[in-house]
Amino acid sequence: MKDINITEQLKDKGISNTLLLKAFHDIPKAFFLSETLHPYYYENLSVGKSSEKTEPRVIVIARMLEQLEIKKEENILIIGVDSVYILAVLAKIYKNVYAVETTETYANWALEVLKTIDITNVHIKIGSLEKGWKENAPFNAILSASEFDKTPKLLKEQLKVGSKLLAPIGPDWAHIILETIERISETEFVTKALRDNYFIPKPKILPQIGAETYPENEIIDEIGISSIPFKTIKKFPIDGLLERIGDAKVVLLGESSHGTSEFYATRQEITKALIEKKGFNLVCAEADWSDAEQINNYVQNEYTSKNWMPFKRFPEWMWKNTDVLNFVEWLKKYNTKHNNTIGFYGLDLYGLENSIDLVINYLQDVDPDLAALAKLRYSCIMPYMLNPAVYGQLVKNDKLKSCEKEVLKMLFDLLKNKNKLNHSKAYFYAYQNATVVVDAERYYKAMYYGNAESWNLRDFHMFYTLKSLLSYSGKDSKAIVWAHNSHIGNALATEMYSRGEINIGHLCKENFGDKCYNIGFGTHTGTVAASKNWGEPMEIMSINNSLEDSYENLCHRTNVPNFTLPLREEHVEKKLRDFLSTPRLERAIGVIYRPETERMSHYFKAALPSQFDEYIWFNKTKAITPIATQTERTKLIDFHPFGQMDR
């Protein structure tokens, strides 16, 4: 890879402010992400330019700062920027940088990172973005990276006379313009609208986002009329769903939490039907490639015990639970009768240390010289495998040279020796593990740019892994994706897009069009398996009742306990789509659940009919049952991947 000249990249994007250019130049160049997040994947596949790239968030913010005409002054207020990189840049220009964010975990982490590079003039407050930080006003400049329906009066009042505020303004997140407001006196403001390419230039599929308010009782009645009820998961109306799915090549099955049994069980019943009746042959989960490789070997009757247990790290319950175990056993039996044709794969980029081991172990069997080279290439990053975030921080602080070139060279070595290495299934797995190492190395650096950069890199990785699997498995292959709603719904139909985030659901829509079918899941209340904080023990928690202004609350008020709701234009009346296209809140519980701050922590706005093709509803749900290995071991055969004792 060629060296990346940060200043030239910024100049190429129209940035000429010398203070900005100098501040960005002082950031270690080894940490600056190239625009091409993933320049290769298995076979010579391509994705249209519009869906392949998003504008790196730091460049988007830099362009905003350019419009503000920033200069060395007393203070600046930034809102919802969510990037420690930008905080570091602004700290070099302003005497004090004040930031308002909504996530305490991010704020504490960002301050800790900045402290390690001796930046102490950044102050972060947790609170409402619309209210700003009145106590430290007035400000020489205000920048918001979060969109507003209109610029809040409270923010305007926190500007110094002669200063500017810039914020994304629009009726919704997909139709945004940038607005600058200059305060010219105590009571007068001048507003100017700027047109700007935001994050995804010219997407092929634009969401339908309404602005009209409809009576809720009419919306609820229409949901009830349009929905297809079912009593139990075993009695789910599968034939109708399969007809609506049609000849799709990719079906994405979501979940609104990572710890709800009904979501797992329904997803698996749909998956079985897609395998048995539609010829789908790839099951692709939001799981580590290396861990899922063990499950794949088991269900294809090729399992040999590895020296680590799959899904051992936090959040282990996400895949190591009785619902997944039941599906794994079903798939193994199915494969025994059908020539082991169905695979189970992980799309995610975690599991760095296991992927390195698997690449080296493969090469030791087929090419000892290349194995020795792999050990040399990976030696750069191997000391940090147990805590790769530390590696990212050291590179960010210019205390360690980036390993990007070395891990890329190893991947290119595998590609260069493809024919020599027999281009077999084992080679393909090794190639994918080498790709995990490349993208994981980038991911842990991208964390320091903010959530949008690392999120996008991760979802691009998942999408390219999916494409690689489809290519390797042949033109008739068809894939099922299991992942959270926030990954499999179309991001352009949610406020994720306003943060510069895309996802695998959006990329599949752009790439496969109507040959992609996205199914979301939701619930009103019940229990969920989750943790209060990252890395802490799992708990069975009660789920709060859904908020009033949410899609979940509308579904709850239909009084239909379980139903599936078709949302595609050809499957439902226009009236329902219009009713549901006005954005509402939607809940997302991941592996962390914080019921006491649920509105801030777990809800975002979405336009449901453009986000999903279908929505499956359970009014009350229960938590998954984790597999406690010590007590389950006697029930599993010796060579079961879940059968090892935790160590």
XYZ file of C-alpha atoms in Angstrom:
647
model
C 0.000 0.000 0.000
C 1.207 3.472 -0.800
C 1.747 5.969 1.975
C -1.255 8.133 2.702
C -0.714 11.887 2.595
C -3.343 13.294 4.948
C -2.898 16.881 3.819
C -3.322 15.939 0.167
C -6.484 13.947 0.927
C -7.975 16.904 2.778
C -6.987 19.378 0.072
C -8.544 17.063 -2.511
C -11.817 17.315 -0.566
C -11.748 21.106 -0.800
C -10.242 21.862 2.597
C -7.873 24.825 2.577
C -7.954 26.117 6.168
C -4.281 26.064 7.179
C -5.073 25.538 10.874
C -7.134 22.453 10.041
C -4.546 21.078 7.638
C -1.766 21.482 10.197
C -3.814 19.940 13.022
C -4.718 16.923 10.892
C -1.134 16.639 9.674
C 0.049 16.244 13.275
C -2.052 13.082 13.711
C 0.142 9.994 13.072
C -0.311 9.112 9.406
C -0.146 5.376 10.113
C -3.465 5.741 11.870
C -5.285 7.555 9.074
C -7.744 5.265 7.283
C -7.524 5.041 3.532
C -10.762 5.675 1.635
C -10.793 2.118 0.316
C -11.899 0.157 3.340
C -11.494 -3.237 1.687
C -9.669 -3.257 -1.670
C -10.132 -6.936 -2.403
C -12.235 -9.937 -1.564
C -12.541 -13.487 -2.784
C -12.767 -13.516 -6.580
C -13.007 -10.443 -8.769
C -16.384 -9.179 -7.606
C -17.338 -5.539 -7.609
C -19.907 -3.372 -5.905
C -21.138 -0.170 -7.551
C -19.225 2.931 -6.551
C -22.241 4.384 -4.791
C -22.492 1.501 -2.356
C -18.824 0.636 -2.056
C -17.727 3.830 -0.359
C -18.916 6.102 2.340
C -17.175 9.360 2.996
C -14.892 8.828 6.024
C -16.594 10.631 8.886
C -13.484 12.588 9.825
C -13.439 14.091 6.316
C -17.142 14.929 6.516
C -16.518 16.708 9.833
C -13.437 18.418 8.397
C -15.563 19.799 5.563
C -18.051 21.080 8.118
C -15.246 22.768 10.073
C -14.013 24.340 6.834
C -17.467 25.900 6.355
C -17.293 27.304 9.887
C -14.054 29.119 8.959
C -12.515 28.108 12.271
C -9.557 30.013 13.681
C -7.521 30.099 16.873
C -10.010 31.276 19.471
C -11.231 30.781 23.002
C -13.711 27.919 22.668
C -15.851 25.728 20.408
C -18.905 23.616 21.167
C -19.279 20.354 19.249
C -22.387 18.190 19.422
C -22.735 14.491 18.635
C -19.402 14.314 16.795
C -18.464 11.001 18.457
C -14.827 10.968 17.312
C -11.792 11.160 19.535
C -9.766 11.974 16.417
C -11.764 15.193 15.827
C -11.481 16.092 19.514
C -7.695 15.798 19.254
C -7.620 17.965 16.112
C -9.765 20.732 17.638
C -7.757 20.671 20.866
C -4.766 21.887 18.834
C -6.745 24.920 17.570
C -8.988 26.065 20.437
C -8.117 26.946 24.003
C -11.070 24.832 25.165
C -13.180 22.253 23.346
C -16.621 21.499 24.801
C -18.440 18.405 23.556
C -21.962 17.182 24.257
C -22.550 13.458 23.779
C -25.233 10.958 24.756
C -23.059 7.987 25.760
C -21.184 8.039 29.060
C -19.044 5.028 28.153
C -17.768 6.769 25.031
C -17.152 10.035 26.915
C -15.067 8.375 29.638
C -13.111 6.366 27.079
C -12.442 9.424 24.892
C -11.151 11.476 27.827
C -8.886 8.604 28.883
C -7.457 8.322 25.352
C -6.864 12.078 25.136
C -5.174 12.055 28.533
C -2.617 9.537 27.281
C -1.532 11.997 24.576
C -1.459 14.915 27.037
C -4.616 16.643 25.805
C -6.423 18.193 28.769
C -8.426 21.024 27.200
C -11.320 18.835 26.033
C -14.440 18.696 28.208
C -17.321 16.279 27.592
C -20.835 16.501 28.983
C -23.547 13.822 28.812
C -26.946 15.264 28.052
C -29.455 16.529 25.528
C -27.827 17.515 22.243
C -30.451 20.210 21.620
C -29.590 22.039 24.863
C -25.880 22.473 24.212
C -23.758 23.617 27.176
C -25.200 26.912 28.433
C -22.901 27.138 31.457
C -19.821 27.608 29.240
C -21.466 29.819 26.606
C -21.020 31.954 24.615
C -18.956 30.031 22.060
C -16.767 31.196 19.190
C -18.183 28.394 17.030
C -20.742 25.600 17.334
C -20.739 22.438 15.226
C -23.374 19.709 15.360
C -22.848 16.394 13.553
C -26.329 15.230 14.610
C -29.278 16.359 12.534
C -32.162 18.503 13.799
C -35.599 19.201 12.309
C -34.650 22.849 12.778
C -31.779 24.538 14.594
C -32.663 24.664 18.320
C -33.122 28.178 19.691
C -31.067 27.287 22.771
C -28.028 26.566 20.591
C -28.354 29.789 18.632
C -28.432 31.728 21.883
C -25.109 30.171 22.924
C -23.220 31.789 20.001
C -21.036 34.844 20.477
C -21.985 37.797 18.319
C -20.069 37.458 15.050
C -19.750 33.672 15.366
C -21.250 30.794 13.366
C -23.147 27.600 14.044
C -23.338 24.735 11.555
C -25.717 21.767 11.749
C -27.363 19.196 9.438
C -31.028 20.180 9.047
C -33.819 18.316 7.312
C -37.215 16.660 7.601
C -35.423 13.337 8.044
C -31.922 11.857 8.006
C -31.977 10.911 4.317
C -32.745 14.398 2.997
C -30.299 16.662 4.793
C -28.774 20.013 3.979
C -26.163 21.783 6.028
C -27.295 25.051 7.564
C -25.015 27.811 8.867
C -26.292 30.452 11.238
C -24.265 33.588 11.971
C -25.147 35.715 14.971
C -24.858 39.347 13.881
C -26.317 40.964 17.028
C -27.905 40.008 20.327
C -31.230 39.416 18.568
C -30.388 38.925 14.875
C -29.213 35.821 13.020
C -28.416 35.209 9.356
C -29.165 31.708 8.037
C -27.634 30.114 4.945
C -28.296 26.640 3.505
C -25.405 24.671 2.003
C -25.825 21.699 -0.303
C -23.375 18.939 0.500
C -22.741 15.323 -0.445
C -23.283 13.742 2.912
C -22.175 10.139 3.429
C -23.321 7.941 0.539
C -23.271 9.588 -2.893
C -26.317 8.781 -5.028
C -27.673 5.636 -3.358
C -29.715 3.455 -5.716
C -32.554 2.801 -3.272
C -33.948 5.813 -1.430
C -36.222 5.290 1.583
C -39.820 6.482 1.561
C -40.003 8.807 4.548
C -43.283 10.558 5.275
C -44.011 13.738 7.197
C -47.766 13.489 7.722
C -49.220 12.670 11.130
C -52.019 10.094 11.167
C -54.451 9.178 13.981
C -52.894 6.354 15.972
C -56.133 4.368 16.202
C -56.258 4.245 12.380
C -52.624 3.069 12.202
C -53.277 0.373 14.809
C -56.385 -0.834 12.985
C -54.479 -1.010 9.692
C -51.657 -3.020 11.293
C -54.244 -5.422 12.704
C -55.946 -5.828 9.315
C -52.680 -6.299 7.404
C -50.905 -8.583 9.871
C -50.881 -12.390 9.668
C -51.296 -13.828 13.189
C -49.916 -17.125 14.470
C -50.298 -18.917 17.806
C -46.913 -20.576 18.177
C -43.578 -20.583 16.388
C -44.233 -24.103 15.115
C -47.437 -22.774 13.536
C -45.753 -19.806 11.895
C -47.342 -19.209 8.422
C -44.197 -20.233 6.600
C -45.635 -21.015 3.156
C -46.926 -17.487 2.673
C -43.575 -16.067 3.734
C -41.701 -18.320 1.297
C -44.000 -17.126 -1.488
C -43.250 -13.489 -0.624
C -39.510 -14.211 -0.498
C -39.806 -15.556 -4.030
C -36.530 -16.048 -5.868
C -34.405 -13.977 -3.485
C -30.708 -14.836 -3.379
C -30.137 -13.404 0.102
C -32.570 -13.431 3.043
C -31.582 -11.411 6.093
C -33.189 -12.412 9.410
C -32.876 -9.947 12.256
C -33.512 -9.617 15.978
C -34.126 -6.596 18.167
C -31.980 -8.061 20.944
C -29.085 -10.495 21.146
C -30.752 -12.445 23.950
C -34.379 -13.277 23.057
C -35.369 -16.914 22.538
C -38.360 -16.297 20.252
C -36.199 -14.401 17.756
C -33.642 -17.226 17.588
C -36.265 -19.970 17.387
C -38.349 -18.274 14.659
C -35.264 -17.369 12.678
C -34.202 -20.992 12.759
C -37.603 -22.336 11.655
C -37.546 -19.936 8.690
C -33.965 -21.010 7.938
C -34.936 -24.693 7.933
C -37.754 -23.974 5.478
C -35.451 -21.947 3.216
C -32.961 -24.835 3.188
C -35.549 -27.577 2.624
C -37.922 -25.792 0.215
C -35.886 -23.038 -1.455
C -32.412 -24.545 -1.815
C -30.524 -22.099 0.415
C -27.106 -23.495 1.292
C -25.271 -20.817 3.318
C -26.176 -19.831 6.887
C -24.158 -16.722 7.758
C -24.212 -15.385 11.316
C -23.039 -12.202 13.017
C -20.319 -14.327 14.591
C -16.538 -14.706 14.429
C -15.362 -16.526 11.304
C -12.920 -18.696 13.270
C -15.493 -19.774 15.881
C -18.164 -20.471 13.261
C -15.619 -22.506 11.296
C -15.669 -25.064 14.112
C -19.477 -25.214 13.978
C -19.344 -25.559 10.189
C -16.905 -28.462 10.401
C -19.181 -30.145 12.941
C -22.418 -29.780 10.953
C -20.617 -30.969 7.801
C -19.368 -34.015 9.723
C -15.706 -32.994 9.449
C -15.148 -31.878 13.035
C -11.859 -32.315 14.858
C -11.358 -30.769 18.271
C -9.539 -27.418 18.397
C -7.578 -26.065 21.328
C -10.173 -23.373 22.025
C -13.890 -23.402 22.567
C -15.986 -21.416 20.085
C -17.909 -18.444 21.451
C -15.930 -18.425 24.663
C -15.381 -14.679 24.849
C -17.950 -12.077 25.876
C -20.792 -12.145 24.868
C -20.611 -15.934 24.853
C -24.383 -16.459 25.316
C -25.118 -14.788 21.977
C -24.322 -17.997 20.083
C -23.630 -20.505 22.859
C -27.246 -21.092 23.869
C -29.777 -23.906 23.661
C -31.627 -22.424 20.660
C -28.449 -22.375 18.573
C -27.483 -25.818 19.878
C -30.826 -27.229 18.707
C -30.327 -25.772 15.232
C -26.730 -27.043 15.028
C -27.921 -30.577 15.834
C -30.725 -30.314 13.247
C -28.302 -29.081 10.594
C -25.846 -31.890 11.293
C -28.609 -34.485 10.834
C -29.847 -32.756 7.679
C -26.347 -32.683 6.207
C -25.824 -36.370 6.969
C -28.727 -37.124 4.617
C -27.854 -34.492 1.991
C -24.117 -34.880 1.290
C -23.045 -32.169 3.764
C -24.149 -29.414 1.396
C -25.192 -26.742 3.948
C -22.601 -24.572 5.672
C -22.618 -22.405 8.795
C -20.298 -19.373 8.628
C -19.348 -16.321 10.665
C -19.339 -12.913 8.981
C -17.732 -10.863 11.752
C -14.140 -9.670 12.165
C -13.435 -10.473 15.810
C -11.396 -13.512 16.894
C -8.085 -12.086 15.669
C -5.881 -14.512 17.600
C -7.777 -17.626 16.448
C -7.703 -16.510 12.810
C -3.926 -16.021 12.975
C -3.518 -19.523 14.438
C -5.702 -21.056 11.725
C -3.763 -19.379 8.894
C -0.436 -20.596 10.304
C -1.737 -24.110 11.025
C -3.075 -24.440 7.485
C 0.205 -23.309 5.931
C 2.279 -25.593 8.128
C 0.475 -28.540 6.536
C 0.742 -27.394 2.912
C 3.726 -25.012 2.693
C 6.094 -24.830 5.704
C 8.118 -22.009 4.115
C 5.022 -19.849 3.723
C 4.023 -20.766 7.290
C 7.347 -19.429 8.537
C 6.724 -16.240 6.572
C 3.248 -15.958 8.116
C 4.726 -16.174 11.607
C 7.135 -13.387 10.703
C 4.416 -11.195 9.177
C 2.022 -11.659 12.112
C 4.704 -11.244 14.811
C 4.080 -7.502 14.627
C 0.563 -7.780 16.049
C 0.673 -11.074 17.974
C 1.798 -9.518 21.319
C -1.474 -7.556 21.384
C -3.894 -10.324 20.441
C -5.450 -10.647 23.894
C -6.222 -6.920 23.967
C -6.128 -5.599 20.400
C -7.717 -2.282 21.435
C -4.412 -1.506 23.172
C -2.668 -2.020 19.834
C -5.003 0.496 18.196
C -4.336 3.024 20.945
C -0.545 2.627 20.700
C -0.639 3.150 16.936
C -2.924 6.157 17.396
C -0.463 7.670 19.886
C 2.447 7.027 17.509
C 4.046 4.719 20.089
C 3.890 1.685 17.811
C 4.258 1.242 14.074
C 1.109 0.069 12.332
C 1.098 -3.604 11.308
C -1.202 -2.940 8.356
C 1.457 -3.465 5.680
C 2.636 -6.750 7.174
C -0.818 -8.336 7.504
C -1.732 -7.116 4.014
C 1.432 -8.685 2.598
C 0.402 -11.998 4.165
C -2.979 -11.838 2.462
C -1.332 -10.997 -0.856
C 1.064 -13.928 -0.339
C -1.949 -16.219 -0.006
C -3.528 -14.765 -3.145
C -0.257 -15.004 -5.088
C 0.121 -18.673 -4.126
C -3.532 -19.591 -4.694
C -2.865 -22.245 -7.332
C 0.195 -23.592 -5.548
C -1.934 -24.002 -2.395
C -4.504 -26.030 -4.344
C -7.342 -23.478 -4.176
C -9.247 -25.923 -1.945
C -11.874 -25.416 0.751
C -9.084 -25.334 3.318
C -7.387 -22.613 1.268
C -10.612 -20.575 1.133
C -10.958 -20.788 4.934
C -7.336 -19.710 5.362
C -7.911 -16.816 2.974
C -10.956 -15.680 4.972
C -9.033 -15.932 8.234
C -6.253 -13.814 6.717
C -8.904 -11.279 5.665
C -10.204 -11.196 9.254
C -6.683 -10.320 10.439
C -6.406 -7.463 7.915
C -9.798 -5.954 8.734
C -9.500 -6.532 12.490
C -6.179 -4.659 12.488
C -7.902 -1.753 10.735
C -10.942 -1.996 12.998
C -8.989 -1.528 16.215
C -7.381 1.574 14.741
C -10.716 2.812 13.389
C -12.179 2.744 16.909
C -10.298 5.969 17.560
C -12.045 7.750 14.715
C -15.452 7.242 16.315
C -18.259 4.731 16.146
C -19.222 5.452 12.522
C -15.807 4.530 11.097
C -15.467 1.286 13.060
C -19.139 0.360 12.489
C -18.818 0.840 8.727
C -15.571 -1.088 8.490
C -17.184 -3.981 10.359
C -20.322 -4.046 8.164
C -18.293 -3.738 4.965
C -16.268 -6.728 6.191
C -19.458 -8.717 6.811
C -20.815 -7.798 3.379
C -17.612 -8.743 1.547
C -17.412 -12.015 3.475
C -20.969 -12.766 2.354
C -20.015 -11.945 -1.253
C -16.940 -14.159 -1.007
C -19.020 -17.078 0.273
C -21.542 -16.676 -2.549
C -18.744 -16.524 -5.109
C -16.859 -19.514 -3.715
C -20.037 -21.614 -3.400
C -21.103 -21.135 -7.017
C -23.623 -19.134 -9.027
C -26.606 -21.071 -7.700
C -25.722 -20.543 -4.042
C -28.145 -18.649 -1.794
C -27.476 -17.194 1.643
C -29.349 -16.607 4.896
C -27.929 -13.940 7.224
C -28.574 -13.917 10.974
C -27.762 -10.579 12.583
C -29.242 -7.780 14.654
C -31.943 -5.558 13.148
C -29.444 -2.686 13.195
C -27.241 -4.648 10.778
C -29.831 -6.244 8.472
C -32.370 -3.434 8.050
C -31.649 -0.756 5.457
C -29.596 1.870 7.329
C -30.781 4.619 4.978
C -34.257 4.180 6.467
C -32.980 4.883 9.993
C -31.225 7.728 11.737
C -28.040 5.631 11.640
C -27.504 7.253 8.246
C -27.347 10.711 9.814
C -24.363 9.483 11.838
C -22.640 8.331 8.669
C -23.355 4.653 9.321
C -24.319 2.090 6.706
C -24.860 -1.644 7.223
C -24.987 -5.010 5.521
C -28.740 -4.593 4.938
C -28.188 -1.411 2.926
C -25.275 -2.932 0.993
C -27.355 -6.005 0.114
C -30.242 -3.821 -1.075
C -27.874 -1.801 -3.260
C -26.208 -4.920 -4.641
C -29.028 -7.503 -4.917
C -32.083 -5.232 -5.248
C -35.348 -7.170 -4.947
C -33.369 -10.424 -4.766
C -32.675 -9.458 -1.159
C -35.401 -9.892 1.498
C -34.914 -8.255 4.925
C -36.970 -9.408 7.931
C -36.945 -7.526 11.241
C -38.205 -8.643 14.658
C -39.712 -6.792 17.622
C -41.246 -7.188 21.081
C -43.122 -5.144 23.681
C -41.916 -6.686 26.931
C -40.621 -9.856 28.612
C -37.108 -10.877 29.607
C -33.751 -10.706 27.844
C -30.248 -12.085 28.382
C -27.821 -9.154 28.472
C -25.178 -7.382 30.528
C -25.267 -3.960 32.145
C -21.795 -3.123 30.833
C -19.346 -4.614 28.352
C -17.498 -7.600 29.780
C -19.715 -7.985 32.839
C -21.649 -11.175 33.645
C -24.847 -11.903 31.756
C -28.111 -11.335 33.600
C -31.726 -12.190 32.848
C -33.348 -8.754 32.831
C -36.927 -7.569 32.517
C -37.599 -5.562 29.357
C -39.390 -2.271 29.894
C -42.720 -1.836 28.163
C -42.243 -0.140 24.790
C -42.354 3.661 24.633
C -45.514 5.371 23.421
C -44.097 6.943 20.270
C -42.629 3.661 19.008
C -43.495 1.072 16.372
C -43.421 -1.516 19.152
C -46.142 0.307 21.056
C -48.366 0.424 17.971
C -47.935 -3.341 17.504
C -48.657 -3.955 21.193
C -51.900 -1.995 20.979
C -53.256 -4.248 18.213
C -53.803 -6.863 20.966
C -52.522 -9.529 18.574
C -49.906 -11.528 20.541
C -47.827 -12.774 17.599
C -47.938 -11.823 13.938
C -45.898 -11.244 10.823
C -46.452 -8.019 8.883
C -45.529 -7.884 5.166
C -44.232 -4.419 4.249
C -43.100 -4.615 0.625
C -45.064 -2.477 -1.816
C -46.317 -5.493 -3.794
C -47.426 -7.375 -0.663
C -49.379 -4.750 1.268
C -51.832 -1.897 0.806
C -50.359 1.548 0.150
C -52.325 2.862 3.128
C -50.278 0.807 5.610
C -46.976 1.866 4.063
C -48.021 5.509 4.213
C -49.097 5.185 7.844
C -45.828 3.538 8.878
C -43.463 5.653 6.741
C -43.660 8.623 9.093
C -40.601 8.027 11.327
C -41.134 6.620 14.810
C -38.960 5.272 17.560
C -37.680 1.706 17.315
C -35.945 -0.276 20.064
C -32.580 -1.988 19.731
C -31.110 -4.043 22.578
C -27.681 -5.502 21.884
C -25.570 -7.443 24.366
C -25.860 -4.462 26.733
C -29.195 -3.420 28.218
C -29.668 -0.306 30.342
C -33.395 -0.059 31.134
C -32.884 2.984 33.362
C -31.682 5.057 30.369
C -33.632 3.156 27.737
C -34.819 6.096 25.609
C -31.282 7.419 25.200
C -29.507 4.060 25.093
C -31.808 1.832 23.049
C -34.159 3.812 20.804
C -33.601 5.416 17.422
C -35.908 6.719 14.708
C -36.737 4.679 11.617
C -39.181 4.381 8.727
C -40.230 0.742 9.086
C -41.497 -0.060 5.524
C -38.220 1.123 3.974
C -36.108 -0.547 6.650
C -37.592 -4.049 6.351
C -39.538 -6.098 3.802
C -41.355 -7.854 6.655
C -41.643 -7.448 10.428
C -42.255 -10.333 12.849
C -43.847 -9.418 16.168
C -43.969 -11.108 19.575
C -45.797 -9.117 22.234
C -44.050 -10.903 25.110
C -40.765 -12.754 24.879
C -38.372 -14.649 27.108
C -34.600 -14.742 27.397
C -32.452 -17.347 25.685
C -30.961 -20.135 27.835
C -27.144 -20.058 27.822
C -25.204 -23.303 27.730
C -23.308 -23.708 30.980
C -20.542 -25.943 29.670
C -19.619 -27.544 32.969
C -23.149 -28.921 33.438
C -23.973 -29.576 29.787
C -20.836 -31.493 28.903
C -22.205 -34.903 29.804
C -25.090 -34.364 27.374
C -22.807 -33.634 24.424
C -20.629 -36.013 22.443
C -16.875 -35.797 22.999
C -16.203 -34.082 19.693
C -18.969 -31.493 19.991
C -17.596 -27.933 19.616
C -19.589 -26.892 22.710
C -18.430 -29.976 24.612
C -15.150 -28.677 26.010
C -14.740 -27.394 29.529
C -14.259 -23.654 29.859
C -10.667 -22.881 30.722
